Structures are given as C-alpha cells and as structure tokens.
Amino acid sequence: MKRNVYATYDVFPSAKGASTHIKEMILEASNHCDELQLFCLRGNNSLPAVQTDGTIFIKRYYNEEKMNYLEKASLFSKQLYVDIQKNKESIQIGHFRDVWSGMGLVMEPTIKTIFEVNALTSLELPYRYQNLTPSFLQKLRNLESQCLNKSDVIITPSNVTKEYLINEYGIPKEKITHIPNGAHIPNTFEKPEDAPNQYIIYFGAIQPWQGVDVLLKAMTYLEDFKELKLVICLSVKERAFKPFKKLVEKLNLQKRVIIKSKLKKTELYNYIHFAEASIAPLKACDRNIVQGCSPLKVLETMACKTALIASELPVVNELVSEKEALLFEPDREQDLARCIRFILDTPEKKLEYVTNAFQKVLDHFLWNTQKEKLKKVYEDLITTNE
C-alpha cells in the first residue's frame, strides 16, 4: 500500500479559514496514494479520535482543554513520530504545516517531505503568549530552520512569505513553490431571515493582526447611516469576542454590532453576499508585512459577489488591485470609514468592483486552479522517489 501523510497542529474540521485550506490540500494529496493519513488535533469530544472517510484515515490527538500549548505541542510531535514509524516503509510523501507536525517526518530519509508554510510559529505565537522569552523563540526558529532545510519542497500561499523564507532563513528560491489560497463559487444565495436591511460584514478569526478594533472605530464615523449595522461572523467561539466588548461599549456601538459564531459555510456565504461590503482590515504588523499571509476572506468575498474593502498591504495587493477592491491605509479608521461611505453612496461603482473581482477569481483563484499546482508538486516528488 502506498501512503501519504498530511500532518497539522490544527483542529480539523473547524470553522476557521485554515480548515478550508486543509480540506483542499488533503483532497488533492489523497489522489496520489492508496491511503492518506491525516494527523491533526481533536479539539473536543464532538470529533472522533479515529475516523475513516473513503481512502482518508484520520487520527486526532488531545482535547484542547486538557493541556497548555507547549505540553500539547510536544506530545503531539512525539505521538506523531510514533505513528509515522508504524508505516514508514509505505509512506511516499509527508506533507506538514508546522514544526510540531514536521519534525517526525523530516527525520525519515525515505519520506519525501513538503513543508506548507502558511505561518511561522515563532512569529505568530508571541501574539498569543506575550511573555515568551527570546531564548524560547530562538529555539522555535531553530526548529523551523531544520524543517525548512530538511524538507524537499516548500509551498507557501504568499510571495511575501516566500521572500521572507529566502531572506531570513537562506532557503533557495527554487525550493519554494507559490500556491495561493482559492475559493469555490457558491451555487445560489438566500438572504438570512435575521439579516439586517443594510449591513457591512467582517468574517473570520479575530487575532490582534486582523484589525477588528480598527473596523469598530470606523463605525463611529458612519453614524449618519442610521440603519447601517456591522455583522461579525466569527470562525471561533463567541467568547473569543469578549476582549472587544468593552470597546463596543466605549464606542456606544451595542445596537449596531451583531455577532454570529461558527456558521456553516452556506449560511456564512449568504451573509457575505447580501452585505453592502466585506471588510478585511488587516494591520500593518510583522505578521502581515514581514511573514505574510494569503487572506482567505479576500477571495471568498470576491467569490460571493460582494464589494471588498481591504487594507492596502503587499499580501492584499498579490490578490487584488484597485480595479477589484477599495483599498485603505492600514490602521486608519477614518480612511476605512471613507471607503465604506463611498461604497454606500455609489452603487454603480460598487457593481464595477464586484464584477471585476468575481472575474478575477474565475481567472486566477479557483481552488481547482491551485490544486493543479499542488498536483504537479506531488507528481514530481513521486517521480523522483521511484
């Protein structure tokens, strides 16, 4: 039996954008083997620890409530190594998303490896745990360097990330393949019964680099639009919004902000489609400017035929130009409010943005287009392994 492994220190499935990306990657990876083994986090007891779905075998480790981050990450890495050893002779390709998933794979010389760098733990973890020591972060960078250097292929959804890996870690550019995120085109839309008459939308996670605070402050400059609401569709539990509630109260926005949590994709796309605009207010911070990302919310907004307003950052400019979206200066709530006002006041221009953006998704950013690029990576690795 020929096996491939896809390993990720993420809960799968979940409402997060990462889960959408993982799903598309594993569907393609499963086309190149008899069995794809997916190793991931369990999250909670609602997901089975072991599951088989066609030719995909899924094993999930550990519930999120039981351990701290480092304990869980270390145990995940060790257990993954044990499970890889059971079938290492039959594994062709090990595809991983982070150092915790990668160490056990790059240590096996017979396994061809793909390091999918969507984010680097050494840059993202300090946003979550602000008291991490420089020595600990250096250890993380050393682990990242090992995984980057030992992997056979690196894929990344952003050219910004690609350049960072070349300049910061000395990775040869020919080793890195750029595969952006993608989108599916929804078949139909039906306006949710409880959707406001007029609203803008933010959807996704709410880490500090997402700029939700900037968007909330921008709403205070739009008080003359009496009916305008802000719908925030969280990909995480509603309790994650708690740090922003004081800001909502301070800005007197309690009656203008509506929170939804962990919606199914169909329902989320309906909310996006009927919004006046979808906002991607990414901040000008290291995570977005130095490391890079490929914001899925940008592409899914375009695929839902909704006007996009986004921070003007290199990672956004990789996906859209001023023909497809209104771009504003990052971290500037007044400039964001200006763009929202423009969309509300000029429906004909809004339609032009929507039309151009939708065509760009069709031409360049469908998931099938991106998976064709991944298909070539797999075929090339399998060929060199024979």
CSV table of C-alpha atoms in Angstrom, one decimal:
chain,number,residue,atom,x,y,z
A,1,MET,CA,0.0,0.0,0.0
A,2,LYS,CA,1.2,3.5,-0.9
A,3,ARG,CA,0.5,6.1,1.7
A,4,ASN,CA,0.8,9.8,2.0
A,5,VAL,CA,0.7,11.7,5.3
A,6,TYR,CA,-0.8,15.2,5.9
A,7,ALA,CA,0.0,16.5,9.4
A,8,THR,CA,-1.1,19.7,11.0
A,9,TYR,CA,-1.2,21.1,14.5
A,10,ASP,CA,-4.8,22.4,13.9
A,11,VAL,CA,-8.2,21.2,14.8
A,12,PHE,CA,-9.9,19.7,11.7
A,13,PRO,CA,-12.6,20.2,10.7
A,14,SER,CA,-13.4,23.6,12.2
A,15,ALA,CA,-14.9,26.9,11.1
A,16,LYS,CA,-11.5,28.6,10.7
A,17,GLY,CA,-10.1,29.5,7.3
A,18,ALA,CA,-7.2,27.1,7.9
A,19,SER,CA,-9.7,24.3,7.9
A,20,THR,CA,-10.9,25.3,4.4
A,21,HIS,CA,-7.3,25.3,3.2
A,22,ILE,CA,-6.5,21.9,4.9
A,23,LYS,CA,-9.6,20.3,3.3
A,24,GLU,CA,-8.5,21.3,-0.2
A,25,MET,CA,-4.9,20.2,0.3
A,26,ILE,CA,-5.9,16.7,1.7
A,27,LEU,CA,-8.3,16.1,-1.2
A,28,GLU,CA,-5.5,16.6,-3.7
A,29,ALA,CA,-3.0,14.7,-1.6
A,30,SER,CA,-5.3,11.7,-1.4
A,31,ASN,CA,-5.3,11.4,-5.2
A,32,HIS,CA,-1.7,10.3,-5.2
A,33,CYS,CA,-1.8,7.3,-2.8
A,34,ASP,CA,-3.9,4.3,-1.7
A,35,GLU,CA,-4.4,5.8,1.7
A,36,LEU,CA,-3.9,9.3,3.0
A,37,GLN,CA,-3.2,9.5,6.8
A,38,LEU,CA,-4.3,12.8,8.3
A,39,PHE,CA,-2.9,13.6,11.7
A,40,CYS,CA,-4.4,16.6,13.5
A,41,LEU,CA,-5.8,18.0,16.8
A,42,ARG,CA,-9.2,16.8,18.1
A,43,GLY,CA,-10.3,20.0,19.7
A,44,ASN,CA,-13.2,18.4,21.7
A,45,ASN,CA,-15.2,15.2,22.1
A,46,SER,CA,-17.6,16.0,19.3
A,47,LEU,CA,-15.0,14.8,16.8
A,48,PRO,CA,-14.0,11.1,16.8
A,49,ALA,CA,-10.4,10.3,17.8
A,50,VAL,CA,-10.1,7.9,14.8
A,51,GLN,CA,-12.1,8.1,11.6
A,52,THR,CA,-12.0,6.7,8.1
A,53,ASP,CA,-13.6,8.6,5.2
A,54,GLY,CA,-13.1,6.7,2.0
A,55,THR,CA,-9.3,6.4,1.4
A,56,ILE,CA,-8.6,9.0,4.1
A,57,PHE,CA,-7.6,7.8,7.6
A,58,ILE,CA,-7.9,10.5,10.3
A,59,LYS,CA,-6.3,10.4,13.7
A,60,ARG,CA,-6.9,13.2,16.1
A,61,TYR,CA,-4.9,13.9,19.2
A,62,TYR,CA,-5.8,15.6,22.5
A,63,ASN,CA,-8.6,17.8,23.6
A,64,GLU,CA,-7.7,21.5,23.8
A,65,GLU,CA,-8.9,21.9,27.4
A,66,LYS,CA,-6.5,19.4,29.0
A,67,MET,CA,-3.0,20.9,28.4
A,68,ASN,CA,-1.2,24.1,27.9
A,69,TYR,CA,0.1,24.9,24.4
A,70,LEU,CA,3.7,23.7,24.8
A,71,GLU,CA,2.8,20.4,26.6
A,72,LYS,CA,0.3,19.6,23.9
A,73,ALA,CA,2.6,20.6,21.1
A,74,SER,CA,5.4,18.4,22.4
A,75,LEU,CA,3.2,15.4,23.0
A,76,PHE,CA,1.6,15.9,19.6
A,77,SER,CA,5.1,15.8,17.9
A,78,LYS,CA,6.2,12.7,19.8
A,79,GLN,CA,3.0,10.8,19.2
A,80,LEU,CA,3.0,11.7,15.5
A,81,TYR,CA,6.6,10.3,15.3
A,82,VAL,CA,5.4,7.0,16.8
A,83,ASP,CA,2.5,6.7,14.4
A,84,ILE,CA,4.7,7.5,11.4
A,85,GLN,CA,7.1,4.8,12.5
A,86,LYS,CA,4.4,2.2,12.2
A,87,ASN,CA,4.0,2.6,8.4
A,88,LYS,CA,7.2,4.5,7.4
A,89,GLU,CA,8.2,1.9,4.7
A,90,SER,CA,4.9,2.6,2.8
A,91,ILE,CA,4.8,6.4,3.2
A,92,GLN,CA,5.8,8.3,0.0
A,93,ILE,CA,5.2,11.9,0.9
A,94,GLY,CA,4.8,13.6,4.3
A,95,HIS,CA,3.1,17.0,4.0
A,96,PHE,CA,3.0,19.2,7.1
A,97,ARG,CA,2.0,22.7,8.1
A,98,ASP,CA,4.2,23.5,11.2
A,99,VAL,CA,7.3,22.4,13.2
A,100,TRP,CA,5.3,20.2,15.6
A,101,SER,CA,4.0,18.2,12.6
A,102,GLY,CA,7.2,18.3,10.7
A,103,MET,CA,10.0,17.0,13.0
A,104,GLY,CA,8.9,13.4,12.9
A,105,LEU,CA,8.6,13.5,9.1
A,106,VAL,CA,11.9,15.2,8.1
A,107,MET,CA,13.8,12.8,10.3
A,108,GLU,CA,12.9,9.9,8.0
A,109,PRO,CA,15.2,10.0,4.9
A,110,THR,CA,12.9,7.6,2.9
A,111,ILE,CA,10.0,10.0,3.1
A,112,LYS,CA,9.8,12.9,0.7
A,113,THR,CA,8.5,16.0,2.5
A,114,ILE,CA,6.5,19.1,1.8
A,115,PHE,CA,6.6,22.0,4.3
A,116,GLU,CA,3.4,24.0,3.7
A,117,VAL,CA,4.3,27.4,5.3
A,118,ASN,CA,1.2,29.4,5.8
A,119,ALA,CA,2.6,30.9,9.0
A,120,LEU,CA,5.6,30.6,11.2
A,121,THR,CA,5.1,29.6,14.9
A,122,SER,CA,8.0,31.9,16.0
A,123,LEU,CA,6.2,35.0,14.6
A,124,GLU,CA,2.6,34.1,15.5
A,125,LEU,CA,3.0,32.6,19.0
A,126,PRO,CA,4.1,35.9,20.6
A,127,TYR,CA,0.7,37.4,19.7
A,128,ARG,CA,-1.0,34.7,21.8
A,129,TYR,CA,1.6,34.5,24.6
A,130,GLN,CA,3.2,37.8,25.2
A,131,ASN,CA,5.8,36.7,27.8
A,132,LEU,CA,7.7,34.3,25.7
A,133,THR,CA,11.5,34.6,26.3
A,134,PRO,CA,14.0,35.4,23.5
A,135,SER,CA,15.7,32.1,24.1
A,136,PHE,CA,12.5,30.1,23.6
A,137,LEU,CA,11.7,32.0,20.4
A,138,GLN,CA,15.2,31.2,19.2
A,139,LYS,CA,14.6,27.6,19.8
A,140,LEU,CA,11.5,27.8,17.7
A,141,ARG,CA,13.4,29.5,14.9
A,142,ASN,CA,16.0,26.7,15.1
A,143,LEU,CA,13.2,24.1,14.7
A,144,GLU,CA,11.7,26.0,11.8
A,145,SER,CA,15.1,26.2,10.1
A,146,GLN,CA,15.6,22.4,10.5
A,147,CYS,CA,12.2,21.7,8.9
A,148,LEU,CA,12.8,24.2,6.1
A,149,ASN,CA,16.2,22.9,5.3
A,150,LYS,CA,15.4,19.2,5.5
A,151,SER,CA,12.1,19.3,3.6
A,152,ASP,CA,12.2,18.5,-0.1
A,153,VAL,CA,9.7,21.1,-1.2
A,154,ILE,CA,8.3,24.2,0.5
A,155,ILE,CA,4.9,25.6,-0.6
A,156,THR,CA,3.5,28.9,0.6
A,157,PRO,CA,0.4,30.9,-0.4
A,158,SER,CA,2.1,34.3,-0.3
A,159,ASN,CA,5.0,35.7,-2.2
A,160,VAL,CA,5.7,37.9,0.9
A,161,THR,CA,6.2,34.7,2.8
A,162,LYS,CA,8.4,33.3,0.1
A,163,GLU,CA,10.7,36.3,0.2
A,164,TYR,CA,10.9,36.1,4.0
A,165,LEU,CA,12.0,32.5,3.9
A,166,ILE,CA,14.7,33.3,1.3
A,167,ASN,CA,16.0,36.3,3.2
A,168,GLU,CA,15.6,35.2,6.8
A,169,TYR,CA,16.3,31.5,6.6
A,170,GLY,CA,18.5,31.4,3.4
A,171,ILE,CA,16.2,29.0,1.6
A,172,PRO,CA,16.9,28.7,-2.2
A,173,LYS,CA,14.1,30.3,-4.1
A,174,GLU,CA,13.9,27.3,-6.5
A,175,LYS,CA,12.9,25.1,-3.5
A,176,ILE,CA,9.7,27.2,-2.8
A,177,THR,CA,6.5,26.9,-4.8
A,178,HIS,CA,3.9,29.7,-4.5
A,179,ILE,CA,0.4,28.3,-4.4
A,180,PRO,CA,-2.2,31.0,-3.3
A,181,ASN,CA,-5.4,30.3,-1.5
A,182,GLY,CA,-8.5,29.8,-3.6
A,183,ALA,CA,-12.3,29.9,-3.5
A,184,HIS,CA,-15.3,28.0,-4.5
A,185,ILE,CA,-18.2,29.8,-6.2
A,186,PRO,CA,-21.5,29.3,-4.3
A,187,ASN,CA,-24.3,28.0,-6.4
A,188,THR,CA,-27.1,30.1,-5.0
A,189,PHE,CA,-27.7,32.7,-2.3
A,190,GLU,CA,-30.6,33.2,0.1
A,191,LYS,CA,-30.8,36.1,2.4
A,192,PRO,CA,-30.8,35.0,6.1
A,193,GLU,CA,-34.1,35.8,7.8
A,194,ASP,CA,-32.4,37.8,10.6
A,195,ALA,CA,-30.0,39.7,8.4
A,196,PRO,CA,-30.3,43.5,8.8
A,197,ASN,CA,-31.6,45.6,5.9
A,198,GLN,CA,-28.3,47.3,5.5
A,199,TYR,CA,-25.0,46.0,6.9
A,200,ILE,CA,-21.3,45.5,6.3
A,201,ILE,CA,-19.6,42.3,7.3
A,202,TYR,CA,-16.4,41.0,8.9
A,203,PHE,CA,-15.8,37.3,9.0
A,204,GLY,CA,-13.1,35.0,10.2
A,205,ALA,CA,-10.9,34.9,13.3
A,206,ILE,CA,-10.1,37.9,15.5
A,207,GLN,CA,-6.4,37.7,16.3
A,208,PRO,CA,-4.8,41.1,17.0
A,209,TRP,CA,-3.4,41.3,13.5
A,210,GLN,CA,-6.9,41.1,11.9
A,211,GLY,CA,-7.7,44.7,12.7
A,212,VAL,CA,-11.2,44.3,14.1
A,213,ASP,CA,-10.7,47.2,16.5
A,214,VAL,CA,-9.9,49.5,13.5
A,215,LEU,CA,-13.2,48.4,12.0
A,216,LEU,CA,-15.2,49.1,15.1
A,217,LYS,CA,-13.7,52.6,15.4
A,218,ALA,CA,-14.5,53.2,11.7
A,219,MET,CA,-18.2,52.6,12.5
A,220,THR,CA,-18.2,55.7,14.7
A,221,TYR,CA,-17.6,57.9,11.6
A,222,LEU,CA,-20.7,56.4,9.9
A,223,GLU,CA,-23.4,57.5,12.4
A,224,ASP,CA,-25.4,59.3,9.7
A,225,PHE,CA,-26.2,55.9,8.2
A,226,LYS,CA,-28.8,55.3,10.8
A,227,GLU,CA,-29.7,51.7,9.6
A,228,LEU,CA,-26.2,50.5,9.0
A,229,LYS,CA,-25.1,47.5,11.1
A,230,LEU,CA,-21.9,45.6,11.4
A,231,VAL,CA,-22.3,41.9,11.3
A,232,ILE,CA,-19.2,40.0,12.7
A,233,CYS,CA,-19.2,36.3,11.8
A,234,LEU,CA,-16.6,34.6,14.0
A,235,SER,CA,-14.9,31.4,13.0
A,236,VAL,CA,-14.3,30.8,16.7
A,237,LYS,CA,-16.5,30.6,19.8
A,238,GLU,CA,-18.3,33.8,20.6
A,239,ARG,CA,-16.5,34.1,23.9
A,240,ALA,CA,-13.4,35.0,21.9
A,241,PHE,CA,-15.0,38.3,21.2
A,242,LYS,CA,-15.0,39.2,24.9
A,243,PRO,CA,-11.9,41.4,24.7
A,244,PHE,CA,-13.7,43.6,22.2
A,245,LYS,CA,-16.9,44.0,24.1
A,246,LYS,CA,-15.5,46.8,26.2
A,247,LEU,CA,-14.5,48.7,23.1
A,248,VAL,CA,-18.0,48.2,21.6
A,249,GLU,CA,-19.5,49.7,24.8
A,250,LYS,CA,-17.0,52.5,24.9
A,251,LEU,CA,-17.8,53.4,21.3
A,252,ASN,CA,-21.6,53.1,22.0
A,253,LEU,CA,-22.0,50.5,19.3
A,254,GLN,CA,-24.0,47.9,21.2
A,255,LYS,CA,-27.1,48.4,18.9
A,256,ARG,CA,-25.0,48.4,15.7
A,257,VAL,CA,-22.8,45.4,16.1
A,258,ILE,CA,-24.3,41.9,15.6
A,259,ILE,CA,-22.2,38.8,16.5
A,260,LYS,CA,-22.6,35.4,14.8
A,261,SER,CA,-20.4,32.4,15.6
A,262,LYS,CA,-19.1,29.3,13.8
A,263,LEU,CA,-21.7,29.4,10.9
A,264,LYS,CA,-21.8,26.7,8.3
A,265,LYS,CA,-20.3,27.7,5.0
A,266,THR,CA,-23.6,28.0,3.2
A,267,GLU,CA,-25.0,30.3,5.8
A,268,LEU,CA,-21.8,32.4,6.0
A,269,TYR,CA,-21.7,32.9,2.2
A,270,ASN,CA,-25.3,34.1,2.4
A,271,TYR,CA,-24.4,36.7,5.0
A,272,ILE,CA,-21.4,37.8,2.9
A,273,HIS,CA,-23.4,38.0,-0.4
A,274,PHE,CA,-26.1,40.3,0.9
A,275,ALA,CA,-23.7,42.6,2.7
A,276,GLU,CA,-23.1,46.1,1.3
A,277,ALA,CA,-19.4,45.3,1.7
A,278,SER,CA,-17.0,42.8,3.3
A,279,ILE,CA,-14.1,44.3,5.3
A,280,ALA,CA,-10.6,42.9,5.6
A,281,PRO,CA,-8.9,45.4,7.9
A,282,LEU,CA,-5.5,43.7,8.3
A,283,LYS,CA,-3.0,45.6,10.4
A,284,ALA,CA,0.5,46.8,9.3
A,285,CYS,CA,2.3,44.4,11.7
A,286,ASP,CA,5.1,41.9,11.4
A,287,ARG,CA,2.7,39.0,10.9
A,288,ASN,CA,1.1,40.6,7.8
A,289,ILE,CA,4.0,42.6,6.4
A,290,VAL,CA,7.1,40.5,7.3
A,291,GLN,CA,5.8,37.0,7.4
A,292,GLY,CA,2.9,37.4,5.0
A,293,CYS,CA,-0.3,35.5,4.5
A,294,SER,CA,-3.0,34.8,1.9
A,295,PRO,CA,-6.2,36.2,3.4
A,296,LEU,CA,-9.0,33.7,2.5
A,297,LYS,CA,-11.6,36.3,3.4
A,298,VAL,CA,-10.5,38.4,0.5
A,299,LEU,CA,-11.0,35.6,-2.0
A,300,GLU,CA,-14.3,34.3,-0.5
A,301,THR,CA,-15.7,37.8,-0.6
A,302,MET,CA,-14.9,38.1,-4.3
A,303,ALA,CA,-16.4,34.7,-5.0
A,304,CYS,CA,-19.6,35.7,-3.2
A,305,LYS,CA,-20.0,38.7,-5.5
A,306,THR,CA,-19.6,41.2,-2.6
A,307,ALA,CA,-17.8,44.5,-2.6
A,308,LEU,CA,-14.4,44.2,-0.9
A,309,ILE,CA,-12.7,46.9,1.3
A,310,ALA,CA,-9.2,45.9,2.4
A,311,SER,CA,-6.0,47.2,3.9
A,312,GLU,CA,-3.5,48.2,1.3
A,313,LEU,CA,-0.7,45.7,2.1
A,314,PRO,CA,1.6,43.7,-0.1
A,315,VAL,CA,-0.3,40.5,0.8
A,316,VAL,CA,-3.6,42.0,-0.4
A,317,ASN,CA,-2.0,43.5,-3.5
A,318,GLU,CA,-1.0,40.0,-4.5
A,319,LEU,CA,-4.7,39.2,-4.8
A,320,VAL,CA,-6.4,42.4,-5.8
A,321,SER,CA,-5.8,45.8,-7.4
A,322,GLU,CA,-7.8,49.0,-7.2
A,323,LYS,CA,-9.9,47.7,-10.1
A,324,GLU,CA,-11.3,44.9,-7.9
A,325,ALA,CA,-11.4,46.5,-4.4
A,326,LEU,CA,-11.3,49.6,-2.4
A,327,LEU,CA,-8.0,49.8,-0.6
A,328,PHE,CA,-7.4,51.9,2.5
A,329,GLU,CA,-4.4,52.8,4.6
A,330,PRO,CA,-3.9,50.1,7.3
A,331,ASP,CA,-4.7,51.0,10.9
A,332,ARG,CA,-6.5,54.2,9.8
A,333,GLU,CA,-10.2,54.0,10.8
A,334,GLN,CA,-11.0,57.3,9.1
A,335,ASP,CA,-9.8,56.1,5.8
A,336,LEU,CA,-11.7,52.8,6.2
A,337,ALA,CA,-14.8,54.8,7.0
A,338,ARG,CA,-14.3,56.9,3.9
A,339,CYS,CA,-14.2,53.7,1.8
A,340,ILE,CA,-17.3,52.3,3.4
A,341,ARG,CA,-19.1,55.6,2.8
A,342,PHE,CA,-18.0,55.5,-0.9
A,343,ILE,CA,-19.5,52.0,-1.4
A,344,LEU,CA,-22.7,53.0,0.3
A,345,ASP,CA,-23.0,56.2,-1.8
A,346,THR,CA,-22.0,54.9,-5.2
A,347,PRO,CA,-23.9,51.7,-6.1
A,348,GLU,CA,-22.8,51.8,-9.7
A,349,LYS,CA,-19.1,51.9,-8.7
A,350,LYS,CA,-19.7,49.1,-6.2
A,351,LEU,CA,-21.1,46.9,-9.0
A,352,GLU,CA,-18.0,47.6,-11.1
A,353,TYR,CA,-15.7,46.4,-8.2
A,354,VAL,CA,-17.8,43.3,-7.7
A,355,THR,CA,-17.9,42.4,-11.4
A,356,ASN,CA,-14.1,42.8,-11.8
A,357,ALA,CA,-13.3,40.9,-8.6
A,358,PHE,CA,-15.6,38.0,-9.5
A,359,GLN,CA,-13.9,37.7,-12.9
A,360,LYS,CA,-10.5,37.7,-11.2
A,361,VAL,CA,-11.5,34.8,-9.0
A,362,LEU,CA,-12.7,32.8,-12.0
A,363,ASP,CA,-9.5,33.5,-13.9
A,364,HIS,CA,-6.9,33.0,-11.2
A,365,PHE,CA,-8.2,31.9,-7.8
A,366,LEU,CA,-10.5,28.9,-8.0
A,367,TRP,CA,-9.4,26.1,-5.7
A,368,ASN,CA,-9.2,23.8,-8.8
A,369,THR,CA,-6.6,26.1,-10.2
A,370,GLN,CA,-4.5,26.0,-7.1
A,371,LYS,CA,-4.8,22.2,-6.7
A,372,GLU,CA,-3.4,21.7,-10.2
A,373,LYS,CA,-0.2,23.4,-8.9
A,374,LEU,CA,-0.2,21.1,-5.9
A,375,LYS,CA,-0.8,18.1,-8.2
A,376,LYS,CA,2.4,18.9,-10.1
A,377,VAL,CA,4.4,19.1,-6.8
A,378,TYR,CA,3.2,15.6,-5.8
A,379,GLU,CA,3.8,14.1,-9.2
A,380,ASP,CA,7.3,15.5,-9.3
A,381,LEU,CA,8.1,14.1,-5.9
A,382,ILE,CA,6.7,10.7,-6.6
A,383,THR,CA,8.6,10.5,-9.8
A,384,THR,CA,11.9,11.3,-8.1
A,385,ASN,CA,11.2,8.7,-5.5
A,386,GLU,CA,10.7,5.9,-7.9
